[in-house]
XYZ file of C-alpha atoms in Angstrom:
354
model
C 0.751 4.098 -22.904
C 2.682 1.959 -25.378
C 5.952 3.152 -23.839
C 4.786 2.244 -20.350
C 3.754 -1.207 -21.575
C 7.192 -1.966 -22.978
C 8.754 -0.238 -19.968
C 6.938 -2.709 -17.732
C 7.948 -5.671 -19.842
C 11.542 -4.849 -20.583
C 14.678 -5.357 -18.575
C 16.297 -2.329 -17.003
C 19.514 -2.665 -19.033
C 17.759 -2.861 -22.419
C 15.635 0.228 -21.700
C 18.647 2.238 -20.534
C 20.672 1.234 -23.576
C 17.920 2.225 -26.018
C 17.284 5.602 -24.412
C 20.975 6.426 -24.142
C 21.411 5.796 -27.860
C 18.329 7.885 -28.638
C 18.914 10.927 -26.453
C 22.685 10.870 -25.815
C 21.999 11.053 -22.093
C 24.163 9.721 -19.316
C 23.102 6.499 -17.685
C 22.313 8.225 -14.383
C 20.042 10.804 -16.057
C 18.152 8.132 -17.976
C 17.689 6.104 -14.785
C 16.341 9.163 -12.978
C 13.812 9.876 -15.730
C 12.632 6.261 -15.712
C 12.250 6.436 -11.941
C 10.137 9.595 -12.253
C 7.930 8.005 -14.940
C 7.417 4.877 -12.849
C 6.329 6.851 -9.787
C 4.149 9.235 -11.805
C 2.184 6.389 -13.408
C 1.502 4.907 -9.966
C 0.410 8.229 -8.462
C -1.990 8.791 -11.375
C -3.272 5.224 -10.960
C -3.882 5.869 -7.266
C -5.677 9.166 -7.865
C -7.643 8.851 -11.099
C -7.484 5.413 -12.736
C -10.726 4.119 -11.217
C -12.812 7.139 -12.223
C -11.109 7.464 -15.617
C -11.719 3.802 -16.532
C -15.363 4.056 -15.459
C -15.914 7.134 -17.660
C -14.120 5.550 -20.613
C -16.229 2.400 -20.308
C -19.435 4.494 -20.248
C -18.249 6.399 -23.321
C -17.457 3.198 -25.261
C -20.976 1.951 -24.516
C -22.255 4.940 -26.520
C -20.065 4.267 -29.552
C -19.945 1.660 -32.316
C -17.567 -0.344 -30.121
C -20.241 -0.826 -27.452
C -19.939 -4.629 -27.721
C -16.421 -4.499 -26.233
C -17.665 -2.625 -23.180
C -20.689 -4.921 -22.908
C -18.477 -8.007 -22.932
C -16.283 -6.551 -20.205
C -19.315 -5.669 -18.085
C -20.629 -9.219 -18.486
C -17.243 -10.505 -17.354
C -17.338 -8.060 -14.435
C -20.640 -9.486 -13.210
C -19.336 -13.042 -13.533
C -16.058 -12.159 -11.766
C -17.547 -9.856 -9.112
C -16.688 -11.985 -6.065
C -13.115 -12.842 -7.058
C -11.575 -10.034 -4.932
C -13.267 -11.546 -1.867
C -11.680 -14.928 -2.586
C -8.023 -14.043 -2.598
C -8.034 -12.188 -5.892
C -5.996 -13.099 -8.950
C -2.345 -12.257 -8.434
C 0.153 -12.272 -11.284
C 3.840 -12.905 -10.639
C 4.479 -11.417 -14.074
C 2.957 -8.080 -13.044
C 4.613 -8.177 -9.605
C 7.998 -8.560 -11.320
C 7.621 -5.738 -13.859
C 10.814 -3.723 -14.356
C 8.836 -0.556 -13.666
C 8.607 -1.443 -9.960
C 12.387 -1.579 -9.621
C 12.596 1.990 -10.881
C 9.755 2.887 -8.508
C 11.797 1.392 -5.638
C 14.985 3.222 -6.562
C 13.336 6.646 -6.852
C 13.082 7.007 -3.056
C 14.703 4.410 -2.452
C 12.489 1.879 -0.622
C 13.943 -0.981 1.445
C 12.388 -3.967 3.206
C 14.109 -5.124 6.412
C 13.468 -8.595 7.798
C 14.078 -9.138 11.518
C 12.635 -12.646 12.057
C 11.710 -15.713 10.042
C 8.042 -16.489 9.395
C 6.758 -20.063 9.471
C 4.889 -21.222 6.376
C 2.648 -23.342 8.626
C 1.089 -20.197 10.122
C -1.025 -17.336 8.803
C -0.268 -13.718 9.655
C -1.794 -10.271 9.925
C 0.795 -7.528 9.426
C -0.112 -4.193 10.997
C 1.461 -1.540 8.753
C 2.297 1.884 10.235
C 2.096 4.741 9.419
C -0.377 5.218 6.565
C 1.273 8.284 5.059
C -0.583 9.939 2.184
C -0.530 6.992 -0.233
C 1.078 4.054 1.582
C 3.985 3.990 -0.875
C 6.113 1.646 1.216
C 3.244 -0.788 1.741
C 2.578 -0.989 -1.988
C 6.175 -1.359 -3.147
C 7.176 -3.896 -0.499
C 4.130 -6.158 -0.504
C 2.380 -5.726 -3.879
C 5.502 -6.003 -6.005
C 8.702 -8.040 -5.872
C 10.913 -4.956 -6.151
C 12.308 -5.311 -2.620
C 12.389 -9.108 -2.675
C 9.569 -9.952 -0.274
C 9.292 -13.517 -1.645
C 13.019 -14.075 -1.203
C 13.094 -12.603 2.297
C 10.012 -14.558 3.400
C 9.968 -17.727 1.267
C 6.634 -19.520 1.179
C 4.692 -16.489 2.455
C 1.999 -14.948 0.195
C 1.451 -11.246 1.011
C -1.971 -9.653 0.467
C -2.124 -5.886 0.851
C -5.621 -4.915 2.011
C -7.138 -1.678 0.722
C -10.546 0.020 0.386
C -13.246 -2.329 -0.888
C -14.622 0.479 -3.066
C -11.575 0.241 -5.326
C -12.720 -3.222 -6.432
C -15.980 -1.838 -7.794
C -14.042 0.199 -10.348
C -13.619 -1.459 -13.777
C -10.055 -2.224 -14.918
C -8.611 -0.792 -11.677
C -9.883 -3.833 -9.764
C -8.043 -6.203 -12.111
C -4.869 -4.135 -11.929
C -4.957 -4.173 -8.123
C -5.662 -7.897 -7.909
C -2.698 -8.648 -10.169
C -0.425 -7.274 -7.466
C -1.987 -9.386 -4.723
C -4.141 -6.567 -3.334
C -7.446 -7.491 -1.678
C -10.404 -5.645 -0.094
C -9.996 -4.756 3.558
C -13.312 -6.288 4.632
C -14.285 -9.245 6.784
C -15.382 -11.526 3.920
C -12.087 -11.212 2.094
C -9.903 -11.587 5.186
C -11.957 -14.516 6.517
C -11.567 -16.338 3.190
C -7.791 -15.868 2.980
C -7.192 -16.884 6.591
C -9.550 -19.877 6.652
C -9.903 -21.271 3.115
C -6.592 -20.506 1.462
C -4.254 -22.795 3.391
C -1.325 -21.484 5.440
C 1.542 -19.130 4.678
C -0.744 -16.151 4.025
C 0.096 -12.656 5.293
C -2.555 -9.947 5.135
C -1.103 -6.454 5.395
C -3.554 -4.023 7.008
C -2.740 -0.313 7.219
C -4.301 -0.102 10.663
C -4.501 3.686 11.013
C -6.406 4.053 7.747
C -7.827 7.364 6.564
C -7.850 8.852 10.075
C -4.089 8.430 10.335
C -3.470 9.967 6.917
C -5.009 13.243 8.132
C -2.170 13.761 10.608
C 0.832 12.607 8.589
C 3.444 15.273 8.031
C 7.239 15.289 7.669
C 9.075 14.972 10.961
C 6.119 13.427 12.785
C 5.991 9.805 13.916
C 2.494 9.067 15.161
C 0.064 6.198 14.677
C -3.708 5.867 15.130
C -3.955 2.653 17.107
C -5.465 2.982 20.593
C -9.016 2.279 19.461
C -8.159 0.164 16.403
C -8.792 -3.364 17.666
C -10.719 -5.052 14.867
C -7.565 -6.531 13.341
C -6.696 -8.113 16.693
C -10.147 -9.696 16.919
C -9.739 -11.105 13.405
C -6.340 -12.530 14.348
C -7.852 -14.259 17.402
C -10.774 -15.698 15.455
C -8.393 -17.302 12.958
C -5.367 -17.920 15.158
C -3.270 -15.722 12.850
C -0.067 -14.324 14.328
C 0.245 -10.532 14.535
C 3.317 -8.852 13.072
C 4.074 -5.153 13.738
C 5.536 -3.285 10.759
C 6.909 0.247 10.833
C 7.917 2.251 7.765
C 10.518 4.886 8.582
C 10.217 7.775 6.135
C 6.631 7.111 4.992
C 5.537 10.507 6.323
C 8.442 12.364 4.714
C 7.538 12.065 1.028
C 4.613 14.524 0.959
C 3.785 17.787 2.710
C 0.219 18.240 3.883
C -2.002 21.035 5.139
C -3.097 19.865 8.602
C -6.506 21.136 9.718
C -6.984 21.576 13.446
C -9.683 19.648 15.306
C -12.921 21.634 15.196
C -12.042 23.493 11.990
C -14.261 23.393 8.912
C -11.562 21.594 6.960
C -11.304 18.758 9.492
C -15.135 18.542 9.590
C -15.258 18.001 5.805
C -12.471 15.419 5.967
C -14.212 13.447 8.705
C -17.530 13.467 6.816
C -15.804 12.016 3.745
C -14.037 9.460 5.927
C -17.298 8.378 7.579
C -19.469 8.089 4.474
C -17.020 7.213 1.686
C -14.152 5.495 3.483
C -11.321 7.883 2.616
C -10.408 11.373 3.731
C -9.487 14.030 1.146
C -6.073 15.476 1.999
C -4.588 18.732 0.730
C -0.996 17.794 0.016
C 1.835 18.374 -2.400
C 5.132 16.910 -3.412
C 7.629 18.059 -6.018
C 7.053 19.062 -9.621
C 7.601 16.812 -12.618
C 10.581 18.774 -13.967
C 12.032 20.295 -10.825
C 12.264 19.374 -7.157
C 11.952 23.076 -6.329
C 8.366 23.340 -7.607
C 5.129 21.887 -6.268
C 3.468 18.902 -7.874
C 2.078 15.403 -7.408
C 5.377 13.545 -7.407
C 6.503 12.514 -3.922
C 9.832 13.795 -2.688
C 12.640 11.278 -3.132
C 13.147 10.511 0.553
C 14.213 7.024 1.710
C 11.504 4.714 3.051
C 12.646 1.736 5.126
C 10.001 -0.802 6.118
C 10.934 -2.964 9.106
C 8.976 -6.191 9.656
C 9.027 -7.040 13.358
C 8.793 -10.199 15.400
C 5.534 -12.180 15.087
C 3.301 -12.364 18.154
C 1.843 -15.843 18.609
C -1.956 -15.633 18.749
C -4.248 -18.468 19.924
C -7.377 -19.403 17.967
C -10.486 -18.269 19.842
C -13.760 -18.473 17.899
C -15.518 -15.827 19.978
C -12.869 -13.751 21.774
C -14.043 -11.615 24.670
C -13.307 -7.911 24.842
C -10.842 -8.624 27.622
C -8.911 -11.048 25.402
C -8.918 -8.574 22.521
C -7.647 -5.812 24.813
C -4.911 -8.063 26.200
C -3.434 -8.978 22.819
C -3.920 -5.440 21.541
C -1.769 -4.135 24.402
C 0.922 -6.699 23.579
C 0.827 -5.556 19.951
C 1.146 -1.862 20.881
C 4.115 -2.606 23.143
C 5.777 -4.643 20.369
C 5.323 -1.825 17.854
C 6.851 0.731 20.225
C 9.812 -1.577 20.931
C 10.321 -2.085 17.191
C 10.312 1.679 16.610
C 12.733 2.339 19.478
C 15.127 -0.398 18.387
C 15.507 0.829 14.800
C 14.842 4.586 14.942
C 18.496 5.654 15.287
C 19.535 3.336 12.436
C 17.242 5.170 10.036
C 17.981 8.788 10.812
C 15.928 9.558 13.913
C 17.402 10.805 17.197
C 17.407 8.535 20.245
C 15.038 10.981 21.930
C 12.330 10.474 19.279
C 9.138 8.957 20.735
C 6.424 7.151 18.776
C 3.102 8.873 19.448
C 0.237 6.382 19.783
C -3.211 7.960 19.413
């Protein structure tokens, strides 16, 4: 833990220099190990940090240090609604050195195609979900790929499950990166009471899309996902299609067929809890030839498309929602077709819209 703290604080050159002197390793080997550590800490955060912090807090309440846990819980009650009001981002955390190693492990790139006006608000539709949304996190919740330089004056907010913000410590960690709950209260606040220049990134396909992600497959769950379009109309926020080439390549997953017991269990979890448990694997910690939790180091390139101008309609009709949804789908397909050959896909590849 202490190492990770200083790893986050330090500059890349100082860390490399210290480790080279200590272990007599080449610069490239040290860089690779730091990249692995950076990705591993994030994967563990994604999978277990919320539950682990909750259990630790409960344990401390039963020890002589109970006052520390009690003070934090009191703060938690006082601060409960902060995630719904834009959160509490930290540029210091977003600029940690650890995220640059995270970026270089794959590597992850952010491609800008059009300028965004700071006088407008935006809803980015991010596709595909993948297993963990690695590209979405790196590009929009950190400064590793230079989102603030590419889109000056735009504040990105990555929207994720509201349940994560009920977990002690995890909620504060997420907010520091500019992550917010993907619910109406939070989105309404950011788009109506937080000025202009805000961009909310919504992984539109959600848990349902994650169930079908597998290497070599480019498909999105979008046909019946229209809530984000309705929100954009209510606030007059422009829609921006975003496609991440390579997001589905970094993990291998067991895909259960429709009607199977496995898919039934996944859908029940998705309906009642908000996420779907996936059976997946990446590479091992010490070897890329073994199975483990580390994602494969495959390139992820996130392309931010052209904004679609959306009018402000307080109570949009279903016909209006359908109209702008169809424009959005067409724009996403055009974005995919325009850039697919540049990022390793054949010209014959077709984006499957479900």
